[in-house]
Amino acid sequence: MLKRLIFTLLLSVPTVIMAQIPDSSHLPLVYINTNFQSIPNEPKVMADMRALDNGYNQYNHITDTNFVYNGKAGIERRGSISQLWAQKSYALETRNPDSTARDVPLLGMPPENDWVLYAPYDDHSLMRNVISYEIGRAMGYWAPRINYCEFILNTASPDYRGIYIVMEKIKRDSNRVRISKLKPNENSGDDLTGGYIISIDKNIWAQDSGWTTPNPPGVFIKYVYPKAEEITPQQKNYIRTYVDSFENALLAPNWAHYTQGYRKYIEPNSFIDFFIIQELSKNIDAFKRSGYMYKDKYSKGGRLRAGPFWDFNSAWGNPKLCGFDTVGGWAHQMTCWVNSSYPVPFWWNKMLQDSVFTRDLKCRWITLRAGILDTSVLFQKIDSIKNYIGPAAGRHFSRWQLGGTFQGDIDTLKMFIRGRIAWLDAKMPGNCWNLNTPGNPEENLQVNFYPNPFSGEIFMEQGQSIFGQTDIQIIDALGKIVFSTRFNPGTEGNKIRIPAENLSAGIYFAMVRNGENVISRKLVKTF
């Protein structure tokens, strides 16, 4: 509902853009007053920030004073091409009055001080990033948490800026990317081996902010954590050498060897999931920009992991460029004048030549398709978001004079998803062994889960001829890992108990890996 109003809660200054400011919203309301300062690209300027949030789907009125945040914030514009758009995106830092960072649980998200105020200007569905991060969390990873809001900028001339998405920024933190803190004095031993966050991206940043890999085609990798201005020479050398070693392993004669090849340097399941989300969304930036990776200390696993997921506004059929709005074709094989200067690392085509990698890829795809990537599950999520933000979407479309309708853009998004999934169902490489049938001739593991169906505990028993380390994961129908363990059947016996008493009734998948052999089993938990 749009009405003439007085901005009493913001220093009682009358509005100028009266017809565009809602007097209430079922979304949180965020106000930022820059005190007559323009917002630069950088550095951040000090501003006053207030946020109203009476709870999910509860109305927030401009006369309310029960702010969930009422304090200082640093704000600057963010993005590259998006800075040319009418609706700007911003980087936010919640602050103390003395300009130091202030950790707060903003809009119900865990306490931190670095936030993104994202403008979905080019995404008329208003949810492409949101559903991508939802999928990431359902896969079992950290992905940025979000909260929709309606945003009003400034006090003297209040400017209703439409729907925004407050989201967590990718950052090393106990509530975000959970890797070890790497201090400037940690330059040797196990300390030096983690943690790091790096990103394949465009080289438009400050000098010495990253490096270009030596093997063709040569991609630019940016230091994210530690930051370029904080990372030490020893730390730079370590992470660069580590990535070089991964590339060199892919080029070596024994590159596909299960323990001595490229897997020695990466956690392949994370790369499989990264491949799936980029290809499913057919992201125009897939594999070549905003491609984050992270690595913890050797003592904590130590291998390079793909993720977190980031930047999907130009995905899911959105960009009408170079065929990225069509449902067919592999994103990792597509070139486009928009990002032709940012090559795809050779890693992906190489790993897709590994029958074990593609086998695991196909198995993972089948498992996800039975759960979180089932078309009806995805459409239910989309409809839920649409119903939640729908009342405010009309104001957003009016504010930015967007063509078409919100419902029309949702229908277009669904049409792309349906077609893209069908194409990937037909084209996904790999040969996944039957998830239900034991004793396939291709399998070198003799594994039995019993009882199945089960109601409480369940046991896994392996053949007596199997030795060496065995990894077990139990995955629910949404693709989330609910149990994982490792044991040595030759020395610890050939049977292991899996505590499953607290699992909800439903369908689960067991993934068992021993050396180069991987099998899957379907499990059923009864009431």
Short mmCIF file of C-alpha atoms in Angstrom, two decimals, residues 40-486:
data_model
loop_
_atom_site.label_atom_id
_atom_site.label_comp_id
_atom_site.label_asym_id
_atom_site.label_seq_id
_atom_site.Cartn_x
_atom_site.Cartn_y
_atom_site.Cartn_z
CA PRO A 40 31.45 6.11 -3.75
CA ASN A 41 32.85 2.97 -5.32
CA GLU A 42 35.37 3.03 -2.47
CA PRO A 43 36.15 3.65 0.30
CA LYS A 44 33.10 3.21 2.49
CA VAL A 45 31.50 6.35 3.92
CA MET A 46 29.99 6.49 7.39
CA ALA A 47 26.19 6.38 7.50
CA ASP A 48 23.31 5.83 9.89
CA MET A 49 21.46 2.54 9.46
CA ARG A 50 18.19 1.27 10.86
CA ALA A 51 16.41 -2.01 10.25
CA LEU A 52 12.90 -3.11 11.17
CA ASP A 53 11.98 -6.78 11.31
CA ASN A 54 8.96 -7.91 13.31
CA GLY A 55 9.38 -11.50 12.17
CA TYR A 56 8.74 -13.63 9.12
CA ASN A 57 5.72 -12.41 7.15
CA GLN A 58 4.82 -9.94 9.91
CA TYR A 59 4.15 -6.37 8.86
CA ASN A 60 6.72 -3.68 9.56
CA HIS A 61 5.39 -0.11 9.74
CA ILE A 62 7.41 3.01 9.21
CA THR A 63 6.15 4.31 12.54
CA ASP A 64 7.64 1.32 14.37
CA THR A 65 10.65 2.06 16.56
CA ASN A 66 11.59 -1.47 17.69
CA PHE A 67 14.62 -1.59 15.41
CA VAL A 68 16.62 -4.80 15.24
CA TYR A 69 19.56 -2.59 14.25
CA ASN A 70 19.97 1.10 14.94
CA GLY A 71 23.54 2.28 14.55
CA LYS A 72 26.39 3.13 12.23
CA ALA A 73 27.42 1.47 8.99
CA GLY A 74 30.06 1.94 6.35
CA ILE A 75 28.68 1.78 2.82
CA GLU A 76 30.17 1.76 -0.69
CA ARG A 77 29.04 0.67 -4.13
CA ARG A 78 30.01 -2.83 -5.21
CA GLY A 79 30.15 -4.77 -8.46
CA SER A 80 31.56 -3.91 -11.87
CA ILE A 81 28.98 -3.82 -14.67
CA SER A 82 26.21 -3.57 -12.06
CA GLN A 83 27.50 -0.14 -11.01
CA LEU A 84 26.09 1.18 -14.29
CA TRP A 85 22.57 0.08 -13.40
CA ALA A 86 19.99 2.41 -11.91
CA GLN A 87 19.57 0.22 -8.84
CA LYS A 88 23.00 -0.09 -7.22
CA SER A 89 24.35 -2.87 -5.05
CA TYR A 90 26.30 -1.96 -1.92
CA ALA A 91 28.87 -3.40 0.45
CA LEU A 92 27.96 -2.79 4.10
CA GLU A 93 29.98 -2.90 7.27
CA THR A 94 28.10 -2.57 10.54
CA ARG A 95 30.19 -0.29 12.75
CA ASN A 96 30.67 1.28 16.13
CA PRO A 97 30.55 5.09 16.38
CA ASP A 98 34.36 5.16 16.21
CA SER A 99 34.23 3.45 12.78
CA THR A 100 35.52 0.10 14.05
CA ALA A 101 33.73 -3.02 12.84
CA ARG A 102 30.77 -4.18 14.90
CA ASP A 103 29.52 -7.78 14.76
CA VAL A 104 25.71 -7.93 14.85
CA PRO A 105 23.12 -10.64 14.07
CA LEU A 106 21.62 -8.67 11.20
CA LEU A 107 18.04 -9.65 10.30
CA GLY A 108 18.38 -12.95 12.11
CA MET A 109 21.64 -14.01 10.46
CA PRO A 110 24.62 -14.98 12.64
CA PRO A 111 26.72 -12.11 14.03
CA GLU A 112 29.23 -10.52 11.65
CA ASN A 113 30.10 -7.09 10.31
CA ASP A 114 30.55 -7.67 6.53
CA TRP A 115 27.33 -7.71 4.52
CA VAL A 116 26.13 -7.26 0.96
CA LEU A 117 23.05 -5.20 0.11
CA TYR A 118 22.36 -6.80 -3.24
CA ALA A 119 20.17 -5.17 -5.91
CA PRO A 120 18.37 -7.74 -8.11
CA TYR A 121 17.95 -5.13 -10.85
CA ASP A 122 18.73 -7.40 -13.82
CA ASP A 123 16.97 -10.45 -12.37
CA HIS A 124 13.25 -9.82 -12.67
CA SER A 125 12.45 -13.07 -10.88
CA LEU A 126 14.24 -11.50 -7.88
CA MET A 127 15.43 -14.93 -6.76
CA ARG A 128 18.15 -16.45 -8.97
CA ASN A 129 20.88 -15.92 -6.36
CA VAL A 130 18.52 -16.97 -3.59
CA ILE A 131 17.58 -20.35 -5.06
CA SER A 132 21.23 -21.06 -5.92
CA TYR A 133 22.29 -20.53 -2.32
CA GLU A 134 19.31 -22.58 -1.08
CA ILE A 135 20.50 -25.46 -3.26
CA GLY A 136 24.05 -25.06 -1.93
CA ARG A 137 22.91 -25.32 1.69
CA ALA A 138 20.70 -28.31 0.88
CA MET A 139 23.75 -30.00 -0.69
CA GLY A 140 25.44 -29.73 2.70
CA TYR A 141 27.65 -26.67 2.20
CA TRP A 142 27.76 -23.21 3.67
CA ALA A 143 26.24 -20.76 1.20
CA PRO A 144 25.36 -17.13 1.92
CA ARG A 145 22.24 -16.74 4.02
CA ILE A 146 19.88 -14.02 2.87
CA ASN A 147 16.96 -11.89 3.92
CA TYR A 148 14.76 -9.86 1.60
CA CYS A 149 14.00 -6.27 2.53
CA GLU A 150 12.65 -3.04 1.11
CA PHE A 151 15.26 -0.31 1.14
CA ILE A 152 14.91 3.45 1.64
CA LEU A 153 17.98 5.60 1.09
CA ASN A 154 18.58 8.90 2.87
CA THR A 155 16.49 11.22 5.00
CA ALA A 156 16.36 14.71 3.51
CA SER A 157 15.02 13.32 0.23
CA PRO A 158 13.95 9.74 1.01
CA ASP A 159 14.34 7.50 -2.00
CA TYR A 160 12.48 4.18 -2.10
CA ARG A 161 14.91 1.80 -3.81
CA GLY A 162 12.70 -1.28 -4.07
CA ILE A 163 13.46 -4.85 -3.05
CA TYR A 164 16.99 -5.63 -1.94
CA ILE A 165 18.58 -8.80 -0.60
CA VAL A 166 20.74 -8.54 2.50
CA MET A 167 23.22 -11.39 2.30
CA GLU A 168 26.32 -12.70 3.99
CA LYS A 169 29.60 -11.93 2.28
CA ILE A 170 32.00 -14.79 1.62
CA LYS A 171 34.43 -14.62 4.51
CA ARG A 172 36.48 -16.83 6.81
CA ASP A 173 34.37 -17.06 9.94
CA SER A 174 33.03 -19.70 12.31
CA ASN A 175 29.56 -19.04 10.90
CA ARG A 176 30.64 -18.75 7.25
CA VAL A 177 33.67 -20.43 5.61
CA ARG A 178 34.87 -22.51 8.54
CA ILE A 179 38.60 -22.79 7.98
CA SER A 180 41.53 -22.00 10.25
CA LYS A 181 42.53 -18.44 10.87
CA LEU A 182 45.83 -17.70 9.14
CA LYS A 183 47.89 -15.08 10.96
CA PRO A 184 50.77 -13.02 9.50
CA ASN A 185 53.27 -14.84 11.73
CA GLU A 186 52.17 -18.32 10.58
CA ASN A 187 54.66 -18.97 7.81
CA SER A 188 55.91 -22.51 8.33
CA GLY A 189 54.85 -26.04 9.18
CA ASP A 190 51.22 -27.05 9.44
CA ASP A 191 50.24 -23.43 10.19
CA LEU A 192 51.25 -22.39 6.68
CA THR A 193 49.01 -24.97 5.01
CA GLY A 194 45.68 -23.27 5.82
CA GLY A 195 43.34 -21.65 5.72
CA TYR A 196 43.04 -19.93 2.38
CA ILE A 197 40.19 -18.62 0.27
CA ILE A 198 40.96 -17.88 -3.37
CA SER A 199 38.83 -17.03 -6.37
CA ILE A 200 39.08 -17.40 -10.13
CA ASP A 201 38.10 -13.95 -11.28
CA LYS A 202 38.91 -11.01 -13.49
CA ASN A 203 42.16 -9.15 -12.89
CA ILE A 204 40.91 -5.62 -12.29
CA TRP A 205 42.04 -5.33 -8.71
CA ALA A 206 45.03 -3.78 -7.02
CA GLN A 207 48.53 -4.73 -8.08
CA ASP A 208 49.74 -8.07 -6.70
CA SER A 209 46.20 -9.09 -5.72
CA GLY A 210 46.61 -12.55 -7.21
CA TRP A 211 48.47 -14.53 -9.86
CA THR A 212 47.99 -16.12 -13.27
CA THR A 213 48.42 -19.89 -13.40
CA PRO A 214 51.37 -20.99 -15.59
CA ASN A 215 49.66 -23.82 -17.49
CA PRO A 216 47.54 -22.92 -20.54
CA PRO A 217 45.16 -21.24 -20.83
CA GLY A 218 46.34 -19.43 -17.68
CA VAL A 219 43.63 -18.12 -15.34
CA PHE A 220 43.82 -15.29 -12.86
CA ILE A 221 43.38 -16.36 -9.25
CA LYS A 222 42.69 -13.73 -6.63
CA TYR A 223 43.72 -13.78 -2.96
CA VAL A 224 40.52 -13.52 -0.89
CA TYR A 225 41.72 -14.69 2.52
CA PRO A 226 44.17 -13.59 3.65
CA LYS A 227 43.57 -10.37 1.72
CA ALA A 228 46.12 -9.25 -0.85
CA GLU A 229 47.34 -6.48 1.45
CA GLU A 230 47.72 -8.89 4.39
CA ILE A 231 48.97 -12.17 2.94
CA THR A 232 52.68 -12.78 3.53
CA PRO A 233 55.20 -13.76 0.83
CA GLN A 234 55.49 -17.25 2.32
CA GLN A 235 51.72 -17.68 2.29
CA LYS A 236 51.49 -16.44 -1.30
CA ASN A 237 54.16 -18.88 -2.38
CA TYR A 238 52.49 -21.79 -0.57
CA ILE A 239 49.01 -21.41 -2.07
CA ARG A 240 50.34 -20.64 -5.55
CA THR A 241 52.63 -23.68 -5.43
CA TYR A 242 49.76 -25.83 -4.19
CA VAL A 243 47.48 -24.86 -7.09
CA ASP A 244 50.39 -25.35 -9.51
CA SER A 245 50.90 -28.84 -8.05
CA PHE A 246 47.24 -29.65 -8.64
CA GLU A 247 47.52 -28.53 -12.27
CA ASN A 248 50.78 -30.42 -12.78
CA ALA A 249 49.21 -33.56 -11.33
CA LEU A 250 46.44 -33.30 -13.93
CA LEU A 251 49.09 -33.16 -16.65
CA ALA A 252 51.18 -36.05 -15.32
CA PRO A 253 51.07 -39.58 -16.82
CA ASN A 254 49.36 -41.03 -13.73
CA TRP A 255 46.97 -38.08 -13.41
CA ALA A 256 43.86 -40.22 -12.76
CA HIS A 257 45.45 -42.49 -10.14
CA TYR A 258 43.11 -42.53 -7.17
CA THR A 259 45.68 -41.70 -4.47
CA GLN A 260 48.69 -40.35 -6.38
CA GLY A 261 46.92 -38.32 -9.08
CA TYR A 262 45.03 -35.03 -8.95
CA ARG A 263 42.75 -36.19 -6.09
CA LYS A 264 45.73 -35.84 -3.81
CA TYR A 265 45.23 -32.07 -4.03
CA ILE A 266 41.45 -31.56 -4.21
CA GLU A 267 38.30 -32.85 -2.53
CA PRO A 268 36.56 -34.16 -5.69
CA ASN A 269 33.01 -34.26 -4.31
CA SER A 270 33.05 -30.49 -3.84
CA PHE A 271 34.20 -30.07 -7.44
CA ILE A 272 31.41 -32.39 -8.59
CA ASP A 273 28.78 -30.32 -6.78
CA PHE A 274 30.31 -27.10 -8.08
CA PHE A 275 30.12 -28.51 -11.62
CA ILE A 276 26.47 -29.48 -11.12
CA ILE A 277 25.28 -26.08 -9.86
CA GLN A 278 27.17 -24.16 -12.55
CA GLU A 279 25.88 -26.38 -15.34
CA LEU A 280 22.35 -26.67 -13.98
CA SER A 281 22.05 -22.88 -13.80
CA LYS A 282 24.04 -22.45 -17.05
CA ASN A 283 25.80 -19.53 -15.42
CA ILE A 284 27.37 -17.12 -17.92
CA ASP A 285 30.28 -16.72 -15.46
CA ALA A 286 30.57 -20.47 -14.86
CA PHE A 287 34.09 -21.67 -14.04
CA LYS A 288 35.74 -18.42 -15.16
CA ARG A 289 34.54 -15.70 -12.74
CA SER A 290 33.43 -15.69 -9.11
CA GLY A 291 34.80 -19.24 -8.84
CA TYR A 292 35.69 -19.54 -5.16
CA MET A 293 37.83 -22.26 -3.59
CA TYR A 294 39.13 -22.76 -0.07
CA LYS A 295 41.70 -24.86 1.76
CA ASP A 296 42.20 -25.67 5.42
CA LYS A 297 45.36 -26.82 7.20
CA TYR A 298 46.88 -30.19 6.33
CA SER A 299 46.01 -31.40 9.84
CA LYS A 300 42.33 -30.65 9.12
CA GLY A 301 42.03 -32.36 5.77
CA GLY A 302 44.09 -29.92 3.78
CA ARG A 303 42.77 -30.50 0.27
CA LEU A 304 41.42 -27.74 -1.98
CA ARG A 305 37.63 -27.52 -2.07
CA ALA A 306 35.44 -25.83 -4.68
CA GLY A 307 33.01 -23.22 -3.36
CA PRO A 308 31.28 -21.44 -1.80
CA PHE A 309 28.69 -20.79 -4.51
CA TRP A 310 28.45 -17.13 -5.52
CA ASP A 311 26.97 -14.82 -8.17
CA PHE A 312 24.05 -16.34 -10.08
CA ASN A 313 22.15 -13.28 -11.27
CA SER A 314 23.36 -13.98 -14.85
CA ALA A 315 22.24 -17.60 -14.74
CA TRP A 316 19.10 -19.74 -14.92
CA GLY A 317 18.28 -18.49 -18.43
CA ASN A 318 18.55 -14.82 -17.49
CA PRO A 319 21.23 -13.40 -19.86
CA LYS A 320 19.91 -13.16 -23.43
CA LEU A 321 23.45 -13.49 -24.75
CA CYS A 322 25.45 -16.11 -26.64
CA GLY A 323 22.86 -18.84 -26.11
CA PHE A 324 22.97 -18.80 -22.30
CA ASP A 325 19.18 -18.45 -22.28
CA THR A 326 18.73 -21.76 -24.12
CA VAL A 327 18.38 -25.05 -22.26
CA GLY A 328 21.02 -27.01 -24.22
CA GLY A 329 24.80 -26.94 -24.30
CA TRP A 330 27.56 -27.19 -21.71
CA ALA A 331 28.45 -23.93 -19.95
CA HIS A 332 32.06 -25.01 -19.51
CA GLN A 333 32.43 -25.31 -23.30
CA MET A 334 30.76 -22.03 -24.24
CA THR A 335 32.64 -18.89 -25.21
CA CYS A 336 31.04 -15.49 -25.31
CA TRP A 337 32.25 -12.03 -26.22
CA VAL A 338 31.10 -10.82 -22.79
CA ASN A 339 33.74 -12.87 -20.93
CA SER A 340 35.94 -14.28 -23.68
CA SER A 341 39.03 -12.82 -21.99
CA TYR A 342 38.37 -14.99 -18.91
CA PRO A 343 39.23 -18.59 -19.85
CA VAL A 344 37.84 -21.72 -18.24
CA PRO A 345 40.61 -23.67 -16.43
CA PHE A 346 41.60 -26.83 -18.28
CA TRP A 347 40.86 -28.74 -15.08
CA TRP A 348 37.23 -29.40 -15.91
CA ASN A 349 37.68 -30.95 -19.34
CA LYS A 350 40.52 -33.05 -17.95
CA MET A 351 38.56 -34.34 -14.94
CA LEU A 352 35.64 -35.17 -17.22
CA GLN A 353 37.98 -37.63 -18.98
CA ASP A 354 38.32 -39.56 -15.70
CA SER A 355 35.79 -42.40 -15.59
CA VAL A 356 35.80 -42.41 -11.78
CA PHE A 357 35.07 -38.68 -11.64
CA THR A 358 32.21 -38.99 -14.15
CA ARG A 359 30.90 -42.08 -12.38
CA ASP A 360 30.68 -40.16 -9.11
CA LEU A 361 29.24 -37.17 -10.98
CA LYS A 362 26.45 -39.28 -12.48
CA CYS A 363 25.69 -40.94 -9.13
CA ARG A 364 25.52 -37.57 -7.41
CA TRP A 365 23.25 -36.20 -10.13
CA ILE A 366 20.88 -39.15 -9.77
CA THR A 367 20.83 -38.77 -5.99
CA LEU A 368 20.14 -35.03 -6.15
CA ARG A 369 17.47 -35.50 -8.80
CA ALA A 370 15.65 -37.79 -6.38
CA GLY A 371 15.61 -35.02 -3.77
CA ILE A 372 16.47 -31.34 -3.86
CA LEU A 373 16.78 -31.21 -7.66
CA ASP A 374 13.47 -32.90 -8.30
CA THR A 375 11.56 -30.47 -10.50
CA SER A 376 8.56 -30.36 -8.17
CA VAL A 377 10.81 -29.63 -5.18
CA LEU A 378 12.50 -26.75 -7.01
CA PHE A 379 9.16 -25.34 -8.18
CA GLN A 380 7.75 -25.55 -4.66
CA LYS A 381 10.71 -23.50 -3.41
CA ILE A 382 10.25 -20.95 -6.20
CA ASP A 383 6.53 -20.63 -5.46
CA SER A 384 7.22 -20.20 -1.75
CA ILE A 385 9.64 -17.33 -2.43
CA LYS A 386 7.25 -15.81 -4.99
CA ASN A 387 4.36 -15.82 -2.52
CA TYR A 388 6.55 -14.27 0.17
CA ILE A 389 7.95 -11.36 -1.84
CA GLY A 390 5.01 -10.98 -4.25
CA PRO A 391 3.21 -8.08 -2.50
CA ALA A 392 6.42 -6.01 -2.60
CA ALA A 393 7.37 -7.09 -6.13
CA GLY A 394 4.72 -4.80 -7.61
CA ARG A 395 6.30 -1.78 -5.92
CA HIS A 396 9.72 -2.90 -7.11
CA PHE A 397 8.57 -3.29 -10.71
CA SER A 398 6.89 0.11 -10.57
CA ARG A 399 9.92 1.83 -9.01
CA TRP A 400 12.29 0.62 -11.72
CA GLN A 401 9.73 0.61 -14.55
CA LEU A 402 10.48 -3.00 -15.38
CA GLY A 403 8.74 -4.51 -18.36
CA GLY A 404 6.54 -7.58 -18.15
CA THR A 405 5.14 -8.98 -14.93
CA PHE A 406 6.60 -10.70 -11.90
CA GLN A 407 4.51 -13.82 -12.57
CA GLY A 408 5.64 -13.84 -16.18
CA ASP A 409 9.28 -13.84 -15.12
CA ILE A 410 8.63 -16.68 -12.65
CA ASP A 411 7.02 -18.70 -15.45
CA THR A 412 10.05 -18.05 -17.68
CA LEU A 413 12.40 -19.20 -14.93
CA LYS A 414 10.44 -22.42 -14.41
CA MET A 415 10.38 -23.11 -18.14
CA PHE A 416 14.16 -22.82 -18.29
CA ILE A 417 14.64 -25.09 -15.27
CA ARG A 418 12.35 -27.77 -16.67
CA GLY A 419 14.15 -27.78 -20.02
CA ARG A 420 17.64 -27.57 -18.55
CA ILE A 421 17.06 -30.49 -16.19
CA ALA A 422 15.70 -32.61 -19.03
CA TRP A 423 18.79 -31.82 -21.12
CA LEU A 424 21.16 -32.68 -18.27
CA ASP A 425 19.26 -35.90 -17.51
CA ALA A 426 20.02 -36.98 -21.06
CA LYS A 427 23.58 -35.63 -21.31
CA MET A 428 25.18 -35.97 -17.87
CA PRO A 429 28.33 -38.06 -18.43
CA GLY A 430 29.30 -41.12 -16.44
CA ASN A 431 28.04 -44.60 -15.69
CA CYS A 432 26.56 -44.84 -12.22
CA TRP A 433 26.05 -48.35 -10.97
CA ASN A 434 22.49 -49.22 -10.06
CA LEU A 435 21.78 -47.63 -6.69
CA ASN A 436 19.60 -50.55 -5.63
CA THR A 437 21.29 -53.70 -6.96
CA PRO A 438 24.34 -55.17 -5.16
CA GLY A 439 26.83 -57.45 -6.86
CA ASN A 440 27.22 -55.50 -10.10
CA PRO A 441 30.15 -57.05 -12.04
CA GLU A 442 31.82 -53.63 -12.17
CA GLU A 443 31.98 -53.41 -8.40
CA ASN A 444 35.01 -54.64 -6.51
CA LEU A 445 33.37 -54.03 -3.13
CA GLN A 446 31.14 -56.58 -1.44
CA VAL A 447 29.05 -54.49 0.91
CA ASN A 448 25.88 -55.28 2.78
CA PHE A 449 23.74 -52.93 4.89
CA TYR A 450 21.36 -54.58 7.34
CA PRO A 451 18.65 -54.45 8.42
CA ASN A 452 17.21 -52.58 5.43
CA PRO A 453 14.58 -51.21 5.86
CA PHE A 454 15.70 -50.19 9.35
CA SER A 455 14.14 -48.40 12.30
CA GLY A 456 17.10 -47.88 14.61
CA GLU A 457 20.73 -48.74 14.20
CA ILE A 458 22.06 -50.18 10.96
CA PHE A 459 25.22 -52.16 10.24
CA MET A 460 27.51 -52.19 7.23
CA GLU A 461 29.55 -55.31 6.56
CA GLN A 462 32.30 -55.63 3.93
CA GLY A 463 33.85 -58.70 2.33
CA GLN A 464 36.81 -60.22 4.17
CA SER A 465 39.15 -59.54 1.23
CA ILE A 466 38.81 -55.75 1.48
CA PHE A 467 41.62 -53.85 3.18
CA GLY A 468 42.66 -50.24 3.54
CA GLN A 469 40.77 -47.12 4.45
CA THR A 470 37.02 -47.09 3.76
CA ASP A 471 34.92 -43.91 3.78
CA ILE A 472 31.18 -44.06 4.41
CA GLN A 473 28.62 -41.29 3.93
CA ILE A 474 24.88 -41.44 4.57
CA ILE A 475 23.02 -38.86 2.48
CA ASP A 476 19.37 -37.92 2.88
CA ALA A 477 16.92 -37.42 0.01
CA LEU A 478 17.76 -33.71 -0.08
CA GLY A 479 21.42 -34.46 -0.72
CA LYS A 480 22.63 -33.50 2.77
CA ILE A 481 25.31 -35.64 4.42
CA VAL A 482 23.80 -36.76 7.74
CA PHE A 483 26.55 -39.19 8.78
CA SER A 484 30.13 -39.81 7.73
CA THR A 485 32.92 -41.95 9.11
CA ARG A 486 36.16 -43.65 8.13
#
